[in-house]
Coordinates of C-alpha atoms in Angstrom, one line a residue:
X220 CA -66.3 -42.1 -16.8
X221 CA -63.5 -40.2 -15.0
X222 CA -61.3 -37.9 -17.0
X223 CA -58.1 -36.7 -15.3
X224 CA -56.5 -33.6 -16.7
X225 CA -53.0 -32.6 -15.4
X226 CA -50.1 -30.6 -16.6
X227 CA -48.0 -27.6 -15.7
X228 CA -49.3 -24.3 -14.6
X229 CA -50.8 -22.2 -17.5
X230 CA -51.4 -25.1 -19.8
X231 CA -55.1 -24.8 -19.8
X232 CA -56.3 -27.6 -17.5
X233 CA -59.2 -25.6 -16.0
X234 CA -60.3 -24.2 -19.4
X235 CA -60.3 -27.7 -20.8
X236 CA -62.3 -29.1 -17.9
X237 CA -64.8 -26.1 -18.3
X238 CA -65.1 -26.9 -22.1
X239 CA -65.7 -30.7 -21.3
X240 CA -68.3 -29.7 -18.7
X241 CA -70.2 -27.7 -21.2
X242 CA -69.9 -30.3 -24.0
X243 CA -70.6 -33.5 -22.0
X244 CA -72.3 -32.0 -18.9
X245 CA -69.8 -33.8 -16.6
X246 CA -69.1 -32.0 -13.4
X247 CA -65.5 -31.2 -12.7
X248 CA -63.3 -31.0 -9.6
X249 CA -60.6 -28.5 -9.4
X250 CA -57.9 -29.9 -7.1
X251 CA -56.8 -26.3 -6.4
X252 CA -60.2 -25.6 -5.0
X253 CA -60.0 -28.6 -2.7
X254 CA -56.4 -27.6 -1.8
X255 CA -57.6 -24.0 -0.8
X256 CA -60.7 -25.3 1.1
X257 CA -58.5 -27.6 3.2
X258 CA -55.8 -24.8 3.7
X259 CA -58.4 -22.0 4.5
X260 CA -60.4 -24.3 6.9
X261 CA -57.3 -25.1 8.9
X262 CA -57.4 -28.8 8.1
X263 CA -53.8 -28.9 7.1
X264 CA -50.6 -26.9 7.9
X265 CA -49.7 -26.8 4.2
X266 CA -49.9 -23.5 2.5
X267 CA -50.6 -22.5 -1.2
X268 CA -46.8 -22.2 -1.7
X269 CA -45.9 -25.6 -0.1
X270 CA -43.8 -27.9 -2.1
X271 CA -45.8 -29.6 -5.0
X272 CA -44.6 -33.0 -3.8
X273 CA -46.0 -32.3 -0.3
X274 CA -49.3 -31.1 -1.7
X275 CA -49.6 -34.1 -4.0
X276 CA -48.9 -36.5 -1.1
X277 CA -51.7 -34.7 1.0
X278 CA -54.3 -34.2 -1.8
X279 CA -53.9 -37.3 -4.0
X280 CA -55.2 -39.9 -1.4
X281 CA -58.4 -37.8 -1.0
X282 CA -58.9 -37.3 -4.7
X283 CA -58.1 -40.9 -5.4
X284 CA -60.8 -42.1 -3.1
X285 CA -63.3 -39.6 -4.5
X286 CA -62.6 -41.1 -7.9
X287 CA -63.2 -44.6 -6.7
X288 CA -66.5 -43.5 -5.1
X289 CA -67.6 -41.8 -8.4
X290 CA -66.9 -45.0 -10.4
X291 CA -68.7 -47.1 -7.9
X292 CA -71.7 -44.9 -8.2
X293 CA -71.7 -45.0 -12.0
X294 CA -71.1 -41.3 -12.2
X295 CA -69.0 -39.1 -14.4
X296 CA -66.4 -36.6 -13.2
X297 CA -63.6 -34.5 -14.6
X298 CA -60.7 -34.0 -12.2
X299 CA -58.2 -31.3 -13.0
X300 CA -55.1 -30.1 -11.4
X301 CA -51.4 -30.4 -11.1
X302 CA -51.5 -32.7 -8.0
X303 CA -52.1 -35.9 -9.9
X304 CA -49.0 -38.2 -9.5
X305 CA -47.5 -39.7 -12.7
X306 CA -47.7 -43.1 -11.2
X307 CA -51.5 -42.7 -10.4
X308 CA -52.5 -46.0 -12.1
X309 CA -50.9 -48.0 -9.3
X310 CA -53.7 -46.8 -6.9
X311 CA -56.4 -48.5 -8.9
X312 CA -57.5 -52.0 -9.8
X313 CA -58.3 -52.8 -13.4
X314 CA -62.1 -52.4 -12.9
X315 CA -61.4 -48.8 -11.9
X316 CA -58.8 -48.2 -14.6
X317 CA -61.3 -49.1 -17.3
X318 CA -63.3 -46.1 -16.3
X319 CA -60.5 -43.5 -16.3
X320 CA -59.0 -41.4 -19.0
X321 CA -55.8 -39.5 -18.3
X322 CA -54.4 -36.5 -20.2
X323 CA -51.3 -34.6 -19.4
X324 CA -51.1 -31.2 -21.1
X325 CA -47.6 -30.1 -22.2
X326 CA -46.6 -27.1 -24.2
X327 CA -43.4 -27.4 -26.4
X328 CA -40.6 -24.9 -25.9
X329 CA -41.3 -23.6 -29.3
X330 CA -45.0 -23.1 -28.6
X331 CA -44.2 -21.3 -25.4
X332 CA -41.7 -19.0 -27.0
X333 CA -44.0 -18.2 -29.8
X334 CA -47.2 -17.7 -27.8
X335 CA -46.1 -16.5 -24.4
X336 CA -48.1 -13.4 -24.6
X337 CA -51.2 -15.4 -25.3
X338 CA -50.5 -17.8 -22.5
X339 CA -50.4 -14.8 -20.1
X340 CA -53.5 -13.2 -21.7
X341 CA -55.6 -16.3 -21.2
X342 CA -54.3 -17.1 -17.7
X343 CA -57.5 -15.7 -16.3
X344 CA -60.0 -17.0 -18.8
X345 CA -61.7 -19.3 -16.2
X346 CA -60.2 -18.5 -12.9
X347 CA -59.0 -15.1 -11.4
X348 CA -55.2 -15.4 -10.6
X349 CA -54.6 -13.0 -7.9
X350 CA -50.9 -12.9 -8.4
X351 CA -49.5 -14.2 -11.6
X352 CA -46.1 -12.4 -11.3
X353 CA -44.3 -15.6 -11.0
X354 CA -45.2 -16.7 -14.5
X355 CA -42.2 -16.0 -16.6
X356 CA -41.3 -17.6 -19.9
X357 CA -38.3 -19.4 -18.3
X358 CA -40.4 -20.9 -15.5
X359 CA -43.1 -22.1 -18.0
X360 CA -40.4 -23.6 -20.3
X361 CA -38.8 -25.5 -17.5
X362 CA -42.1 -26.7 -15.9
X363 CA -43.3 -28.1 -19.3
X364 CA -39.9 -29.7 -19.9
X365 CA -40.2 -31.4 -16.6
X366 CA -43.8 -32.5 -17.3
X367 CA -42.9 -34.0 -20.7
X368 CA -39.8 -35.9 -19.3
X369 CA -42.0 -37.3 -16.4
X370 CA -44.8 -38.2 -18.8
X371 CA -42.4 -40.1 -21.1
X372 CA -40.7 -41.8 -18.1
X373 CA -44.0 -43.0 -16.6
X374 CA -45.4 -43.8 -20.1
X375 CA -48.5 -41.9 -19.5
X376 CA -50.8 -40.2 -22.1
X377 CA -49.8 -36.7 -22.9
X378 CA -51.1 -34.0 -25.3
X379 CA -48.2 -32.0 -26.8
X380 CA -49.2 -28.4 -27.6
X381 CA -46.7 -27.5 -30.3
X382 CA -48.1 -25.5 -33.2
X383 CA -51.5 -24.3 -32.2
X384 CA -53.6 -24.6 -29.0
X385 CA -56.1 -27.2 -30.1
X386 CA -57.1 -30.0 -27.8
X387 CA -59.7 -32.5 -28.7
X388 CA -60.8 -35.1 -26.1
X389 CA -63.7 -37.5 -27.0

């Protein structure tokens, strides 16, 4: 089984992947770690601040083929990160799709406004963000608004975090 977890920054993708690893013992791949490995090794001219579309175009073909290999080997993997395109399904034949679950995490504007201090407080719960100064309430609201609009437009599965942060994936 492959579990894809995407969403805007600060929605808890990495924390959810870690929780699933602990619960199901499935390994997980952080697309951010792959990105930084490729950047730091000099295998791309992209940078951590490159346009998200450029990063997705570069990273997704690699991640996509890793997913196919994992399925072909009858293995399990959780893949988390914001570089999963909304039209990801077009890259897989039905035999592969039967082995993939997709979740897009989206926080409502109300949730963000009510819990922004918690969002900031939990930003480093799994990973150490070296510079989180760009995380503002306005940016988080706008990113989540765009994610929700894209999820609806592409008819993909999304988890709306509205009243409390409680995500159950079985």
